[in-house]
Every structure is written in C-alpha cells, then in structure tokens.
Amino acid sequence: MMKLINRDSPMIAVGILTYKTILESLKKDDASFTGDGYVSLSIVYLTFSLFNWLAPSFIAPTGPRAAIVIGSLIYIFFMLTFLFPMTWLLYTASALLGFGAAIFWTGQGALLARCSNPGNISRNSGIFWALLQSNLFFGNLFVYFAFRNKAHIDGHTRLMVIIVLTAVGFLGVIFLLALKRVPDNSEMGDMDAEIPRSAWSSAWYALQSAGKLFITRDMMLLTVTFIYTGLELSFFSGIYGPSVGFTEKIHETPKEYVGIIGICIGIGEVTAGTLFGILGSKTVRFGRDPIVITAYVIHLLAFALIYLNLPDNAPFKETEDVSYIDPPKIWLALLSAVMLGLGDGSFNTQIYSMLAGDFVKQSAAAFAIFKCTQSVAAAIAFYYAYHLGLGIQLGILAVFATLGTITFCFVELKYKQLAKSEKTEESEK
C-alpha cells in the first residue's frame, strides 16, 4: 500500500477506493475482521494532524534524512499488516502511520530546503513534485491490471500486491540511506540568539518556534492557501473518481474509468512538476504568483466542466440522473481530471518553493504547519463530501480557491519587494 497511501493526505487518487476494496475483501474472507477503511482514514488524519506539530521537534535532533527513513519504514510496516488481518492491528497501524507520515513529509520539506538556494528552489520543487506524482500514474496502472475484472480481491492477489509494493518500498529506503548528509541551513537563526545544543532542548525549541511561526501574519495568510489545497486534495483523491464511477449514463461500464481518472490526474500533476522543473530558472524571474493565478483559472474551469457534466447526487450512489450535458461525456470527465492534476501540481510546487525558499531558516516548522493545516482541511472535506451535493462542494472549492490565491499572492508580493530592496542595497554598496 506504499503507493496507495503516499500523498499529502496521505491517500491518493484511486488509492482510497482500492484501500476500501481490499478491506471489504478481507471481511468476506475472514469474518472476525471488522476493520473499516473510513475509520482507519479518520485515525490516520487525526494522528497526522497532531504529530505534524511534533515533527520539527523530532527532526531537530535526528535530521531530515533519518526522519524520512523512519517514516518510510512505518509506511512499510502498515503495508505488511494486511498480511495479518486483525482489527486492532489495523487501527494501531493507522495511528502509527499518522506519526510516520508527519515526520516523513516534514523531513522531505526540510531536506528540499537544505538542498536548494533562492536560484534553484523553483526548479528543485518542480523536479521533486514530478517524481513524487509519478506514483499516480504507475501506482494506478499497476492496481488497474492487478484488480482488473475482480469484484473480490482474493488472497493471492492481495499477497502479490503487498509483496510488490513492499519490495518497492524497501528499494526506496535503500536509496534514501545512500543520500549524503546535507549541511543544515534551516536553523532558526535570527529568531533567537542561541540555539540549544542538546537533543531535548533542540526538540523543545523547535516546537516553540513552530508555534511562533504559526501566529505570524504571513503564515496565517498562507494558511488559507493550505486549507484550499486540503479541500481540493480530498475532492480529486476520493470524491471525483467515485462520482464518475457512479454516473451510469457516462459510459456502459463507468467504474472501469475510476482508475483511468487517477492516471489522468497523475498526468496533470507530473506535467506541472516537469514544466516548472525545466522552466524553473525562467519562471523564478516573474515570481510564483503568475503560476498560482494560472492554476486558479485552470481549477475554476475544471469545476465548471464537472458541474455541467456530472449530476448533483453523483458522490453518493449509482445514479442515472444527468446535469446540463445530457448524456454526460467521458472525455470531458477525463479532461477535467487532467486539469485538476495540473492545477494541484501548480499550487503545490509554488507552495513548496515558497516554504523551502522564503522560510528556509524555519523550513521544518513551515512544512509541519502546511501539512497539519492541509490534512485537517482534507478531513473536513471528506466529512462533508457525503452530506453535500456536488454543486455545493464545487462552490466551496471555488470560494476557497479565490481566497487562497489572493492570500498567496499577497505574501509573494511582500517577498518580491524584500528581494528587490536587498538587491538595490547590494548594488549601492
């Protein structure tokens, strides 16, 4: 399940459906197993949100590389628990996964900051995002063929999937262990005169610094942007795909397209990361705000197409209802998926670029706040997704997309002006 539970939420695309499908199959094979996917997800989100605040304290004495390796091993442990279907073990592993995800993602952000400087941070963020989101393509493709034409996932198939993904996970850990130590450029520097040297003092200092950073004006403004990324993450990772699958008039076999929807989202994500990775040196001249505004427009267009193409009750159950386009078009649904991925990739690459660039001295705390806020918003979105119609959900997304774009551009403008004034001062010397 490494690739199925390996995103900011930390679930991706068809991963939630696959996760739920495997658990339902386990219930049929073992009557004593009563584990529920949504209960497990709730536990993961809760612990992920809480432990994000403690992640900087963990990283302060250990460093980001150790945090990433330990987090990866926890992901692998979670995968292996599916070989031993016990309800208490599933929920315990879910709680542990929340901790692993917190240190894993915060560690990744801190390491990205250490490996970058203002001149290459946009390029590095784009490359990082493209490589990260490639799992949407390969993971969904693997699951599509592994689970093809199977309503029930038998024990042999489950074993094969777990062994393959566990092997990939261990291979990833080996590569992580091969990473060289990167000099620390993410200390809190000017926030205090001295930085405590002991492990416990460093951990306490990191926690305090995260709290101080959270209540600053810039971070409070960025929190609105973080909330939007959490809301739209839930939408494209767990709501949009099933909505297409439930719309019976869109195709003779609509459920077969749920996996393809995930692949299309992955294409959009990888395109965004690759584009900004290649053009990072050029786009950095104009700043991050034009890219975020472009992503905002792309998402608004995608929301409009989805509203016109899918019925309002599509998120809840199989339906023969239609929206304004009758019959609904599968190609339009796939195009919307690409646009969702492209917009999400654009938003996230610029957020990573800002946090690892402008907040480089507080990168661990900044990424912890980002992941905590995003995961809380994602959890809220998953809750209201099963109570509100598609139209209202898209309306909520449009409102927060507007607010999040405004707040991001406001903060970006401030750092643009600071950079410009610093260059002016240097030239006058």
XYZ file of N, CA, C and O in Angstrom, residues 86-223:
552
model
N -6.186 -8.200 11.361
C -6.758 -8.087 12.703
C -7.201 -6.642 12.892
O -6.443 -5.719 12.584
N -8.388 -6.453 13.388
C -8.956 -5.116 13.501
C -8.102 -4.204 14.360
O -7.793 -3.068 13.986
N -7.693 -4.697 15.535
C -6.899 -3.866 16.437
C -5.549 -3.502 15.815
O -5.050 -2.395 16.010
N -5.002 -4.421 15.035
C -3.716 -4.158 14.397
C -3.864 -3.087 13.316
O -2.996 -2.218 13.161
N -4.968 -3.142 12.567
C -5.217 -2.138 11.522
C -5.298 -0.748 12.119
O -4.658 0.192 11.629
N -6.067 -0.604 13.210
C -6.249 0.715 13.797
C -4.982 1.200 14.503
O -4.674 2.404 14.486
N -4.248 0.290 15.114
C -2.977 0.661 15.742
C -1.973 1.122 14.688
O -1.280 2.135 14.850
N -1.916 0.355 13.578
C -1.008 0.723 12.488
C -1.435 2.040 11.849
O -0.585 2.816 11.393
N -2.735 2.314 11.808
C -3.221 3.578 11.251
C -2.742 4.759 12.088
O -2.328 5.794 11.549
N -2.808 4.594 13.429
C -2.316 5.652 14.315
C -0.816 5.851 14.138
O -0.320 6.984 14.075
N -0.091 4.757 14.027
C 1.356 4.838 13.828
C 1.680 5.462 12.465
O 2.658 6.205 12.329
N 0.844 5.164 11.467
C 1.053 5.734 10.132
C 0.931 7.248 10.152
O 1.652 7.952 9.439
N 0.015 7.772 10.957
C -0.118 9.218 11.073
C 1.168 9.856 11.566
O 1.593 10.903 11.060
N 1.809 9.212 12.547
C 3.101 9.706 13.037
C 4.168 9.601 11.954
O 4.930 10.543 11.717
N 4.221 8.434 11.275
C 5.207 8.234 10.218
C 5.049 9.236 9.092
O 6.034 9.770 8.570
N 3.793 9.505 8.711
C 3.540 10.472 7.634
C 3.984 11.868 8.040
O 4.522 12.626 7.223
N 3.773 12.232 9.306
C 4.137 13.571 9.775
C 5.646 13.809 9.668
O 6.089 14.827 9.133
N 6.445 12.866 10.183
C 7.893 13.075 10.128
C 8.427 12.875 8.713
O 9.413 13.494 8.309
N 7.750 12.015 7.924
C 8.181 11.757 6.551
C 8.055 13.013 5.698
O 9.002 13.439 5.036
N 6.872 13.633 5.718
C 6.630 14.779 4.852
C 7.335 16.034 5.335
O 7.848 16.817 4.533
N 7.380 16.235 6.651
C 8.115 17.380 7.169
C 9.608 17.224 6.885
O 10.291 18.193 6.526
N 10.116 16.003 7.010
C 11.515 15.730 6.701
C 11.832 15.980 5.239
O 12.897 16.518 4.900
N 10.913 15.584 4.353
C 11.122 15.828 2.920
C 11.223 17.320 2.627
O 12.078 17.763 1.862
N 10.327 18.093 3.227
C 10.363 19.537 3.010
C 11.649 20.157 3.526
O 12.254 21.007 2.867
N 12.093 19.729 4.722
C 13.328 20.269 5.295
C 14.536 19.895 4.442
O 15.449 20.706 4.238
N 14.554 18.652 3.931
C 15.670 18.223 3.091
C 15.698 18.986 1.770
O 16.773 19.354 1.266
N 14.519 19.236 1.207
C 14.434 20.026 -0.019
C 14.999 21.422 0.208
O 15.715 21.967 -0.641
N 14.699 21.998 1.363
C 15.215 23.332 1.686
C 16.730 23.309 1.805
O 17.418 24.230 1.355
N 17.275 22.258 2.411
C 18.726 22.164 2.596
C 19.462 21.990 1.269
O 20.617 22.390 1.142
N 18.795 21.376 0.306
C 19.438 21.100 -0.990
C 19.245 22.231 -1.990
O 19.647 22.097 -3.150
N 18.625 23.320 -1.569
C 18.254 24.373 -2.521
C 18.764 25.729 -2.075
O 19.155 25.925 -0.915
N 18.737 26.664 -3.016
C 19.010 28.067 -2.733
C 18.001 28.895 -3.524
O 17.258 28.345 -4.344
N 17.933 30.196 -3.291
C 16.918 31.000 -3.989
C 16.961 30.894 -5.503
O 15.938 31.077 -6.173
N 18.126 30.568 -6.070
C 18.234 30.489 -7.516
C 17.690 29.217 -8.125
O 17.290 29.195 -9.291
N 17.669 28.111 -7.346
C 17.225 26.830 -7.924
C 16.051 26.202 -7.198
O 15.669 25.078 -7.520
N 15.462 26.915 -6.237
C 14.385 26.306 -5.457
C 13.161 25.994 -6.315
O 12.516 24.954 -6.142
N 12.830 26.864 -7.285
C 11.673 26.596 -8.151
C 11.917 25.355 -9.005
O 11.032 24.504 -9.167
N 13.141 25.240 -9.539
C 13.484 24.064 -10.344
C 13.431 22.803 -9.497
O 12.834 21.788 -9.895
N 14.035 22.845 -8.307
C 14.068 21.667 -7.450
C 12.676 21.257 -6.986
O 12.360 20.065 -6.899
N 11.834 22.237 -6.677
C 10.459 21.928 -6.263
C 9.690 21.254 -7.396
O 8.918 20.321 -7.170
N 9.906 21.744 -8.634
C 9.227 21.144 -9.784
C 9.665 19.719 -10.036
O 8.845 18.830 -10.277
N 10.996 19.477 -9.970
C 11.509 18.114 -10.169
C 10.999 17.184 -9.078
O 10.570 16.056 -9.337
N 11.043 17.667 -7.829
C 10.548 16.873 -6.704
C 9.083 16.483 -6.910
O 8.694 15.328 -6.731
N 8.274 17.467 -7.320
C 6.841 17.199 -7.472
C 6.567 16.229 -8.621
O 5.721 15.350 -8.509
N 7.310 16.371 -9.720
C 7.111 15.477 -10.864
C 7.445 14.037 -10.491
O 6.708 13.100 -10.820
N 8.565 13.839 -9.797
C 8.952 12.489 -9.376
C 7.952 11.925 -8.373
O 7.580 10.751 -8.434
N 7.527 12.765 -7.440
C 6.565 12.329 -6.429
C 5.253 11.878 -7.055
O 4.736 10.796 -6.753
N 4.729 12.683 -7.968
C 3.412 12.403 -8.522
C 3.424 11.337 -9.611
O 2.364 10.911 -10.069
N 4.604 10.884 -10.016
C 4.650 9.789 -10.988
C 4.018 8.530 -10.419
O 3.603 7.639 -11.164
N 3.920 8.456 -9.065
C 3.268 7.283 -8.470
C 1.789 7.229 -8.812
O 1.187 6.149 -8.803
N 1.191 8.396 -9.113
C -0.214 8.395 -9.523
C -0.404 7.611 -10.820
O -1.409 6.916 -11.006
N 0.569 7.735 -11.713
C 0.481 7.029 -12.988
C 0.822 5.544 -12.815
O 0.017 4.667 -13.123
N 2.005 5.267 -12.286
C 2.450 3.879 -12.180
C 1.649 3.100 -11.144
O 1.326 1.924 -11.345
N 1.317 3.762 -10.008
C 0.544 3.075 -8.978
C -0.843 2.691 -9.453
O -1.293 1.561 -9.266
N -1.531 3.640 -10.091
C -2.876 3.351 -10.596
C -2.852 2.331 -11.727
O -3.750 1.490 -11.840
N -1.830 2.393 -12.569
C -1.721 1.442 -13.665
C -1.499 0.030 -13.140
O -2.112 -0.935 -13.613
N -0.654 -0.090 -12.137
C -0.398 -1.393 -11.524
C -1.666 -1.960 -10.884
O -2.018 -3.138 -11.079
N -2.358 -1.112 -10.120
C -3.592 -1.561 -9.459
C -4.669 -1.895 -10.489
O -5.442 -2.846 -10.323
N -4.717 -1.127 -11.581
C -5.729 -1.370 -12.611
C -5.592 -2.779 -13.178
O -6.581 -3.512 -13.308
N -4.365 -3.175 -13.508
C -4.159 -4.505 -14.076
C -4.239 -5.599 -13.008
O -4.699 -6.711 -13.281
N -3.816 -5.301 -11.786
C -3.852 -6.302 -10.728
C -5.289 -6.631 -10.314
O -5.612 -7.782 -10.001
N -6.158 -5.603 -10.310
C -7.535 -5.789 -9.846
C -8.547 -5.851 -10.996
O -9.742 -5.831 -10.771
N -8.048 -5.944 -12.218
C -8.931 -5.878 -13.380
C -9.949 -7.016 -13.366
O -9.616 -8.174 -13.162
N -11.216 -6.635 -13.578
C -12.329 -7.589 -13.650
C -12.493 -8.411 -12.377
O -12.966 -9.544 -12.413
N -12.097 -7.834 -11.229
C -12.226 -8.550 -9.957
C -13.067 -7.728 -8.993
O -12.644 -6.668 -8.530
N -14.249 -8.237 -8.704
C -15.096 -7.586 -7.715
C -14.608 -7.926 -6.309
O -14.750 -7.139 -5.371
N -14.017 -9.136 -6.178
C -13.470 -9.584 -4.898
C -11.973 -9.783 -5.052
O -11.509 -10.477 -5.956
N -11.190 -9.140 -4.170
C -9.734 -9.257 -4.225
C -9.330 -10.473 -3.396
O -9.332 -10.431 -2.169
N -8.989 -11.569 -4.075
C -8.673 -12.813 -3.379
C -7.328 -12.721 -2.678
O -6.528 -11.801 -2.897
N -7.056 -13.703 -1.819
C -5.840 -13.720 -1.020
C -4.574 -13.709 -1.858
O -3.585 -13.054 -1.503
N -4.566 -14.438 -2.968
C -3.382 -14.492 -3.831
C -3.071 -13.120 -4.421
O -1.905 -12.691 -4.445
N -4.110 -12.418 -4.873
C -3.906 -11.093 -5.451
C -3.432 -10.105 -4.396
O -2.523 -9.301 -4.641
N -4.037 -10.170 -3.203
C -3.612 -9.279 -2.119
C -2.141 -9.511 -1.785
O -1.368 -8.563 -1.611
N -1.756 -10.780 -1.703
C -0.371 -11.119 -1.375
C 0.584 -10.577 -2.433
O 1.641 -10.022 -2.108
N 0.214 -10.750 -3.695
C 1.059 -10.279 -4.784
C 1.249 -8.770 -4.726
O 2.377 -8.255 -4.851
N 0.148 -8.035 -4.507
C 0.216 -6.574 -4.456
C 1.068 -6.123 -3.277
O 1.933 -5.237 -3.412
N 0.870 -6.722 -2.120
C 1.613 -6.320 -0.922
C 3.098 -6.613 -1.080
O 3.959 -5.793 -0.728
N 3.443 -7.774 -1.640
C 4.855 -8.130 -1.830
C 5.531 -7.165 -2.803
O 6.638 -6.673 -2.553
N 4.850 -6.871 -3.914
C 5.445 -5.982 -4.911
C 5.665 -4.583 -4.336
O 6.758 -4.006 -4.450
N 4.647 -4.026 -3.697
C 4.760 -2.674 -3.180
C 5.706 -2.594 -1.984
O 6.378 -1.578 -1.779
N 5.760 -3.657 -1.180
C 6.718 -3.685 -0.074
C 8.147 -3.700 -0.609
O 9.035 -3.018 -0.086
N 8.370 -4.488 -1.671
C 9.698 -4.534 -2.286
C 10.094 -3.168 -2.830
O 11.240 -2.722 -2.656
N 9.149 -2.488 -3.467
C 9.426 -1.139 -3.974
C 9.741 -0.196 -2.812
O 10.652 0.643 -2.891
N 8.990 -0.355 -1.718
C 9.226 0.473 -0.541
C 10.620 0.274 0.041
O 11.324 1.236 0.365
N 11.037 -0.984 0.174
C 12.372 -1.270 0.703
C 13.457 -0.746 -0.243
O 14.503 -0.266 0.206
N 13.220 -0.834 -1.550
C 14.175 -0.301 -2.511
C 14.318 1.210 -2.327
O 15.429 1.760 -2.392
N 13.191 1.870 -2.080
C 13.230 3.309 -1.830
C 14.022 3.646 -0.574
O 14.781 4.618 -0.550
N 13.864 2.840 0.482
C 14.606 3.073 1.723
C 16.105 2.932 1.497
O 16.911 3.703 2.026
N 16.498 1.947 0.686
C 17.923 1.753 0.376
C 18.493 3.004 -0.302
O 19.590 3.467 0.031
N 17.746 3.557 -1.246
C 18.199 4.778 -1.913
C 18.265 5.948 -0.934
O 19.164 6.792 -1.018
N 17.307 6.003 -0.005
C 17.322 7.074 0.987
C 18.552 6.968 1.888
O 19.162 7.985 2.250
N 18.922 5.750 2.250
C 20.099 5.548 3.090
C 21.376 5.963 2.368
O 22.388 6.282 3.013
N 21.332 5.936 1.048
C 22.518 6.304 0.255
C 22.686 7.808 0.115
O 23.716 8.274 -0.380
N 21.686 8.582 0.553
C 21.793 10.035 0.464
C 22.924 10.542 1.358
O 23.081 10.085 2.493
N 23.702 11.467 0.859
C 24.755 12.038 1.685
C 24.162 13.082 2.626
O 23.079 13.622 2.385
N 24.867 13.353 3.704
C 24.399 14.334 4.669
C 24.504 15.738 4.071
O 25.549 16.113 3.548
N 23.420 16.479 4.148
C 23.389 17.831 3.596
C 23.572 18.831 4.730
O 22.905 18.716 5.768
N 24.473 19.816 4.587
C 24.672 20.814 5.646
C 23.370 21.503 6.019
O 22.518 21.771 5.171
N 23.223 21.801 7.286
C 21.981 22.385 7.801
C 21.940 23.883 7.529
O 22.775 24.632 8.024
N 20.980 24.298 6.724
C 20.761 25.727 6.507
C 19.393 26.148 7.004
O 18.868 27.185 6.640
N 18.780 25.311 7.842
C 17.394 25.572 8.259
C 17.264 25.813 9.754
O 16.226 25.597 10.335
N 18.358 26.250 10.401
C 18.243 26.598 11.803
C 17.407 27.874 11.928
O 17.238 28.623 10.983
N 16.972 28.157 13.144
C 16.058 29.269 13.342
C 16.759 30.625 13.364
O 16.146 31.640 13.570
N 18.043 30.610 13.214
C 18.858 31.799 13.026
C 18.488 33.006 13.850
O 18.798 33.096 15.023
N 17.830 33.962 13.206
C 17.601 35.249 13.825
C 16.421 35.266 14.779
O 16.085 36.293 15.339
N 15.799 34.147 15.004
C 14.661 34.136 15.917
C 15.135 34.185 17.368
O 14.458 34.671 18.251
N 16.311 33.642 17.641
C 16.881 33.658 18.969
C 18.388 33.799 18.845
O 18.982 33.458 17.830
N 19.003 34.258 19.903
C 20.437 34.472 19.853
C 21.207 33.164 19.808
O 22.200 33.039 19.112
N 20.732 32.180 20.578
C 21.431 30.914 20.626
C 20.457 29.786 20.395
O 19.303 29.844 20.777
N 20.947 28.708 19.803
C 20.134 27.528 19.573
C 20.589 26.429 20.526
O 21.776 26.110 20.576
N 19.723 25.865 21.324
C 20.132 24.821 22.256
C 20.787 23.666 21.519
O 20.423 23.330 20.404
N 21.766 23.050 22.177
C 22.536 22.006 21.518
C 22.074 20.600 21.895
O 22.264 19.675 21.121
N 21.496 20.394 23.079
C 21.072 19.049 23.465
C 19.847 18.635 22.666
O 19.093 19.473 22.166
N 19.652 17.306 22.566
C 18.534 16.788 21.771
C 17.190 17.255 22.316
O 16.324 17.721 21.574
N 17.019 17.153 23.649
C 15.740 17.543 24.239
C 15.510 19.043 24.125
O 14.402 19.502 23.841
N 16.570 19.831 24.321
C 16.440 21.282 24.209
C 16.131 21.691 22.775
O 15.311 22.582 22.531
N 16.770 21.022 21.814
C 16.509 21.314 20.407
C 15.075 20.981 20.033
O 14.423 21.705 19.290
N 14.579 19.862 20.571
C 13.206 19.445 20.278
C 12.200 20.453 20.840
O 11.241 20.841 20.165
N 12.438 20.896 22.081
C 11.534 21.866 22.696
C 11.598 23.208 21.967
O 10.592 23.870 21.752
N 12.806 23.593 21.570
C 12.996 24.834 20.833
C 12.251 24.796 19.499
O 11.612 25.763 19.090
N 12.324 23.648 18.812
C 11.651 23.504 17.515
C 10.141 23.619 17.671
O 9.461 24.222 16.834
N 9.596 23.044 18.748
C 8.153 23.121 18.984
C 7.724 24.561 19.249
O 6.710 25.037 18.722
N 8.507 25.264 20.056
C 8.195 26.666 20.327
C 8.266 27.509 19.051
O 7.415 28.373 18.814
N 9.271 27.241 18.252
C 9.454 28.008 17.015
C 8.299 27.790 16.049
O 7.873 28.710 15.364
N 7.801 26.540 15.989
C 6.657 26.247 15.122
C 5.429 27.032 15.570
O 4.683 27.578 14.748
N 5.226 27.099 16.896
C 4.102 27.867 17.411
C 4.223 29.351 17.113
O 3.245 30.010 16.738
N 5.450 29.893 17.264
C 5.676 31.314 16.970
C 5.464 31.618 15.491
O 4.892 32.644 15.125
N 5.939 30.704 14.639
C 5.790 30.920 13.200
C 4.324 30.887 12.782
O 3.894 31.659 11.922
N 3.542 30.003 13.405
C 2.141 29.836 13.026
C 1.333 31.113 13.218
O 0.415 31.399 12.439
N 1.660 31.901 14.235
C 0.856 33.090 14.541
C 1.391 34.349 13.853
O 0.891 35.450 14.103
N 2.395 34.195 12.990
C 2.849 35.354 12.217
C 1.840 35.679 11.123
O 1.085 34.813 10.676
N 1.837 36.924 10.666
C 0.855 37.356 9.666
C 1.000 36.570 8.358
O 0.001 36.126 7.784
N 2.234 36.399 7.898
C 2.451 35.712 6.627
C 1.947 34.272 6.669
O 1.292 33.808 5.723
N 2.253 33.575 7.771
C 1.832 32.171 7.849
C 0.317 32.059 8.013
O -0.300 31.129 7.476
N -0.285 32.987 8.723
C -1.743 32.967 8.859
C -2.403 33.176 7.499
O -3.424 32.549 7.185
N -1.835 34.044 6.682
C -2.372 34.261 5.337
C -2.192 33.010 4.478
O -3.112 32.597 3.758
N -1.014 32.406 4.562
C -0.761 31.199 3.775
C -1.632 30.034 4.222
O -1.909 29.118 3.439
N -2.070 30.068 5.475
C -2.935 29.000 5.976
C -4.198 28.873 5.135
O -4.711 27.767 4.933
